[in-house]
Coordinates of C-alpha atoms in Angstrom, one line a residue:
M1 CA 12.8 73.8 14.2
E2 CA 12.1 70.1 13.6
R3 CA 8.4 70.8 13.3
T4 CA 9.0 73.4 10.7
E5 CA 11.2 71.0 9.0
R6 CA 8.6 68.4 8.7
L7 CA 6.0 71.0 7.4
R8 CA 8.6 72.0 4.8
A9 CA 9.2 68.6 3.7
V10 CA 5.3 67.6 3.6
L11 CA 4.8 70.7 1.3
A12 CA 7.8 70.0 -0.8
G13 CA 6.1 66.6 -1.3
L14 CA 2.9 68.4 -2.0
A15 CA 4.6 70.4 -4.8
L16 CA 6.1 67.1 -6.4
A17 CA 2.8 65.6 -6.5
C18 CA 1.3 68.6 -8.2
L19 CA 4.3 68.6 -10.5
F20 CA 4.0 65.0 -11.2
E21 CA 0.2 64.9 -11.8
A22 CA 0.3 67.9 -14.3
L23 CA 2.9 66.1 -16.5
T24 CA 1.2 62.9 -16.1
V25 CA -2.2 64.0 -17.1
F26 CA -0.3 66.0 -19.9
A27 CA 1.4 62.9 -21.2
T28 CA -2.0 60.7 -20.8
Q29 CA -4.7 62.7 -21.8
D30 CA -3.6 64.6 -24.9
K31 CA -3.9 62.2 -28.0
A32 CA -1.1 64.0 -29.8
V33 CA 1.3 63.8 -27.0
R34 CA 0.4 60.3 -26.0
A35 CA 1.2 59.1 -29.4
E36 CA 4.7 60.3 -28.9
S37 CA 5.1 59.2 -25.3
P38 CA 7.6 56.3 -24.7
W39 CA 5.6 54.8 -21.8
Q40 CA 2.2 54.5 -23.6
D41 CA 2.4 50.6 -23.5
D42 CA 2.3 47.9 -20.9
P43 CA 4.2 47.3 -18.3
Y44 CA 5.2 51.0 -18.2
D45 CA 1.4 52.3 -19.0
V46 CA 0.2 50.4 -15.9
A47 CA 2.5 51.8 -13.3
V48 CA 1.5 55.4 -14.7
S49 CA -2.3 54.7 -14.6
L50 CA -2.0 53.5 -11.2
A51 CA 0.0 56.5 -9.9
Q52 CA -2.1 58.9 -11.9
F53 CA -5.2 58.2 -9.5
A54 CA -3.2 57.4 -6.4
V55 CA -0.8 60.2 -6.1
P56 CA -3.6 62.8 -6.2
M57 CA -5.6 61.0 -3.6
L58 CA -2.6 60.9 -1.1
A59 CA -1.8 64.5 -1.9
A60 CA -5.7 65.6 -1.1
V61 CA -5.8 63.9 2.1
I62 CA -2.6 65.4 3.2
A63 CA -3.6 68.8 1.9
L64 CA -6.6 68.4 4.0
R65 CA -4.9 67.4 7.2
L66 CA -2.8 70.6 6.9
L67 CA -5.9 72.4 8.1
A68 CA -5.5 70.7 11.5
W69 CA -1.7 71.1 11.7
R70 CA -1.7 73.0 14.9
A71 CA -4.4 70.9 16.8
P72 CA -3.6 68.8 19.7
G73 CA -1.8 65.4 18.9
G74 CA 0.9 67.3 17.0
P75 CA 3.8 64.6 17.1
D76 CA 1.7 61.9 15.8
R77 CA 0.2 64.0 13.0
E78 CA 3.7 65.2 12.0
R79 CA 5.1 62.0 11.6
Q80 CA 2.2 60.3 10.0
M81 CA 2.1 63.1 7.5
V82 CA 5.7 62.7 7.0
R83 CA 5.1 58.9 6.3
A84 CA 2.2 59.7 4.1
A85 CA 4.5 62.2 2.2
G86 CA 7.0 59.6 2.0
A87 CA 4.6 56.9 0.5
M88 CA 3.4 59.4 -2.0
T89 CA 7.0 60.2 -3.0
S90 CA 8.0 56.5 -3.3
L91 CA 5.0 55.9 -5.6
V92 CA 6.4 58.9 -7.7
G93 CA 9.7 57.5 -7.8
I94 CA 8.6 54.1 -8.8
T95 CA 6.7 55.5 -11.5
L96 CA 9.6 57.6 -12.7
A97 CA 11.8 54.4 -12.7
F98 CA 9.4 52.8 -15.1
E99 CA 9.2 55.8 -17.4
W100 CA 13.0 55.9 -17.5
A101 CA 13.0 52.3 -18.3
A102 CA 10.6 52.8 -21.2
V103 CA 12.9 55.6 -22.4
G104 CA 15.7 53.0 -22.7
A105 CA 13.6 50.1 -23.8
V106 CA 11.1 51.4 -26.3
R107 CA 12.3 51.8 -29.8
R108 CA 10.4 54.5 -31.4
S109 CA 11.4 57.5 -33.4
W110 CA 11.4 60.6 -31.3
G111 CA 9.3 63.3 -31.9
A112 CA 9.1 66.7 -30.5
W113 CA 6.7 65.8 -27.7
T114 CA 8.9 62.9 -26.8
W115 CA 11.7 65.5 -25.9
V116 CA 9.3 67.5 -24.1
L117 CA 8.1 64.4 -22.1
V118 CA 11.6 63.3 -21.4
G119 CA 12.8 66.9 -20.3
G120 CA 9.7 67.0 -17.9
L121 CA 10.7 63.4 -16.5
A122 CA 14.3 64.8 -15.9
V123 CA 13.1 67.7 -13.8
T124 CA 10.5 65.5 -12.1
S125 CA 13.4 63.0 -11.2
V126 CA 15.4 65.6 -9.8
C127 CA 12.8 67.2 -7.6
A128 CA 11.8 63.6 -6.4
V129 CA 15.5 63.0 -5.3
V130 CA 15.4 66.3 -3.3
V131 CA 11.9 65.6 -1.7
A132 CA 13.0 62.2 -0.7
V133 CA 16.1 63.6 1.2
M134 CA 14.0 66.1 2.9
L135 CA 11.6 63.7 4.0
A136 CA 14.2 61.0 5.1
R137 CA 15.8 63.5 7.3
C138 CA 12.4 64.1 9.2
R139 CA 12.1 60.4 10.2
G140 CA 11.4 59.8 13.6
P141 CA 11.3 56.8 15.8
R142 CA 8.5 54.4 15.2
V143 CA 6.1 54.4 18.2
R144 CA 2.4 53.5 19.0
W145 CA 0.3 56.4 17.7
R146 CA -2.3 57.8 19.9
H147 CA -4.0 59.8 17.4
D148 CA -5.0 58.9 13.6
W149 CA -6.6 60.8 10.7
L150 CA -9.8 60.5 11.6
G151 CA -9.7 62.7 14.6
D152 CA -8.5 65.5 12.1
V153 CA -11.3 64.5 9.8
L154 CA -13.8 65.4 12.6
L155 CA -12.2 68.5 13.9
V156 CA -12.1 69.9 10.4
A157 CA -15.6 68.7 9.7
S158 CA -16.9 70.4 12.8
R159 CA -15.8 73.7 11.6
T160 CA -17.9 73.1 8.4
P161 CA -21.5 74.0 8.6
V162 CA -22.8 71.6 6.0
V163 CA -21.2 68.4 7.5
R164 CA -21.1 69.4 11.1
R165 CA -24.0 67.4 11.9
W166 CA -22.2 64.3 11.1
A167 CA -19.0 65.0 12.9
A168 CA -19.5 62.7 15.8
P169 CA -17.0 60.7 17.7
G170 CA -19.0 57.8 17.4
A171 CA -18.8 58.1 13.4
A172 CA -15.1 57.7 13.8
D173 CA -15.1 54.8 16.0
W174 CA -17.3 53.1 13.8
V175 CA -15.0 53.4 11.0
R176 CA -12.3 52.3 13.0
R177 CA -14.2 49.0 13.9
H178 CA -15.1 48.3 10.4
A179 CA -12.1 49.7 8.6
M180 CA -11.7 46.7 6.3
S181 CA -15.3 47.2 5.2
V182 CA -14.8 50.7 4.5
F183 CA -11.7 50.3 2.5
V184 CA -13.5 47.6 0.4
L185 CA -16.4 50.2 -0.3
A186 CA -14.2 53.1 -1.1
S187 CA -12.3 50.9 -3.5
A188 CA -15.1 49.8 -5.2
L189 CA -16.5 53.6 -5.4
A190 CA -13.3 54.5 -6.9
A191 CA -13.2 51.6 -9.4
V192 CA -16.6 52.0 -10.8
G193 CA -15.8 55.9 -11.0
I194 CA -12.7 55.4 -13.1
V195 CA -14.1 52.6 -15.2
G196 CA -17.2 54.5 -15.9
A197 CA -15.2 57.5 -17.1
M198 CA -13.1 54.9 -19.2
V199 CA -16.4 53.5 -20.7
V200 CA -17.6 56.7 -21.7
G201 CA -14.5 58.0 -22.9
E202 CA -13.5 54.9 -24.9
H203 CA -16.6 54.0 -26.1
W204 CA -16.3 50.4 -24.5
T205 CA -19.3 48.0 -25.2
D206 CA -17.9 44.5 -24.5
P207 CA -19.3 43.5 -20.9
A208 CA -16.3 41.1 -20.3
L209 CA -13.8 43.8 -20.8
I210 CA -15.4 46.4 -18.5
A211 CA -15.9 43.6 -15.6
W212 CA -12.2 42.4 -16.0
V213 CA -10.8 46.2 -15.9
L214 CA -13.5 47.1 -13.0
A215 CA -12.0 44.0 -10.9
V216 CA -8.4 45.1 -11.8
E217 CA -9.1 48.5 -10.6
F218 CA -10.7 47.3 -7.4
T219 CA -7.9 45.1 -6.5
S220 CA -5.5 48.0 -7.2
H221 CA -7.2 50.4 -5.0
L222 CA -7.8 47.9 -2.1
A223 CA -4.1 47.1 -2.1
F224 CA -3.3 51.0 -2.0
C225 CA -5.9 51.6 0.9
L226 CA -4.5 48.7 3.1
I227 CA -0.8 49.7 2.3
A228 CA -1.4 53.5 2.7
N229 CA -3.1 52.8 6.1
A230 CA -0.3 50.6 7.4
V231 CA 2.3 53.1 6.6
A232 CA 0.7 56.5 7.3
G233 CA -1.7 55.3 10.2
F234 CA -5.1 56.8 8.5
V235 CA -7.5 54.7 10.5
A236 CA -6.2 53.4 14.1
R237 CA -7.7 49.8 14.0
P238 CA -8.3 47.9 17.0
E239 CA -6.0 45.1 17.8
R240 CA -7.0 42.1 15.6
P241 CA -6.2 38.3 15.8
W242 CA -3.0 37.4 13.9
T243 CA -5.0 35.1 11.9
R244 CA -7.0 38.2 10.4
R245 CA -3.9 40.4 10.0
A246 CA -2.2 37.2 8.0
G247 CA -5.5 36.8 5.7
E248 CA -5.5 40.6 5.0
A249 CA -1.7 40.6 4.3
S250 CA -2.4 37.4 1.9
V251 CA -5.2 39.7 0.2
V252 CA -2.6 42.5 -0.2
A253 CA -0.1 40.2 -1.7
G254 CA -2.7 38.7 -4.2
C255 CA -3.9 42.1 -5.3
V256 CA -0.3 43.3 -5.8
A257 CA 0.1 39.9 -8.0
V258 CA -2.9 40.9 -10.0
Q259 CA -1.3 44.3 -11.0
L260 CA 2.1 42.7 -11.7
A261 CA 0.5 40.1 -13.8
V262 CA -1.6 42.6 -15.8
A263 CA 1.6 44.9 -16.3
F264 CA 3.9 42.0 -17.4
R265 CA 1.1 39.8 -19.1
D266 CA 2.8 39.6 -22.5
A267 CA 6.3 39.0 -21.2
L268 CA 5.0 36.2 -18.8
W269 CA 2.6 34.6 -21.3
P270 CA 3.5 35.4 -24.7
G271 CA 1.2 34.7 -27.2
T272 CA -1.2 33.3 -24.8
V273 CA -3.5 36.3 -24.1
T274 CA -5.8 36.5 -26.9
S275 CA -8.9 37.3 -25.3
V276 CA -10.5 39.2 -22.2
A277 CA -11.1 35.7 -20.8
D278 CA -7.6 34.6 -21.3
A279 CA -6.5 37.9 -19.6
A280 CA -8.9 37.3 -16.6
A281 CA -8.0 33.8 -16.2
L282 CA -4.1 34.5 -15.9
T283 CA -4.1 37.6 -14.0
F284 CA -6.5 36.6 -11.4
G285 CA -5.2 33.1 -11.5
A286 CA -1.9 34.6 -10.4
G287 CA -3.4 36.7 -7.7
A288 CA -5.5 33.7 -6.4
A289 CA -2.3 31.6 -6.3
T290 CA -0.3 34.2 -4.8
T291 CA -3.0 34.9 -2.1
A292 CA -3.0 31.1 -1.2
V293 CA 0.7 30.8 -1.0
A294 CA 1.2 33.8 1.2
G295 CA -1.8 32.9 3.3
V296 CA -0.1 29.5 4.1
L297 CA 3.3 30.8 4.6
L298 CA 2.0 33.6 7.0
M299 CA -0.3 31.2 9.1
T300 CA 2.6 28.7 9.4
K301 CA 4.8 31.5 10.6
G302 CA 2.0 32.8 13.1
R303 CA 1.5 29.4 14.5
Q304 CA 5.1 29.1 15.2
W305 CA 5.2 32.6 16.8
Q306 CA 2.3 31.6 18.9
R307 CA 4.3 28.5 20.1

């Protein structure tokens, strides 16, 4: 019964992700609808934009892992998928909170599409609460996992003729040993794909703007990869020295600070950001400062713990 309940909760999370993504794409990609959206401006738009790409990525890997639901390693798989669905639902919830804040803060005349968007927001919010309760009931004790998502990737790949030759245990071991490099590469590829689409769609020609947005997208995806892996155990990484763990945590803190600085740049530095160079200096300056402070604090704490 517990396994069935977890499966239902995960499926409910996927349904919520589909509903959220459909409404988000509708609100952001249709020009007439976006013009009447309460959350078309920062800081609300930053949260929506991040979730618009992160939620479907999480949903995709969860859906793919369902193909191995009955394979060996069931308890680990169930708990990891519940945690991944919980992370996805939390991301949806944070974005919905930003959208509700926009509804209350933005002073614009409401049109027909505004009422449609707010109605969809209300429906999605109710569904998110229901899914969050379902996932909370499925939480189990935190134990050290013996299986990760890579094993299931090999299992599914071994059943697929085209990629069967690459489904070797050595490939998964290599990814586990070089997880940080894989996360960096995946983040860079995702950033290039997203920014490339923006350049084509928005007809950008300013190299400085493109470089800044590319760097911002990279930091957002890198933070997403590291946080999601810590929560859901996509890649079971080998034991690492505490100095390296502290360094990675500092990088995550800096990447998150960059996103916050981008979202709230007008509120933090009113009248200061007048060019791309100003935006880059302030946002990445905030990220570098946060990384440095977090690194010092974590290193100090680590040395005290070592004693």
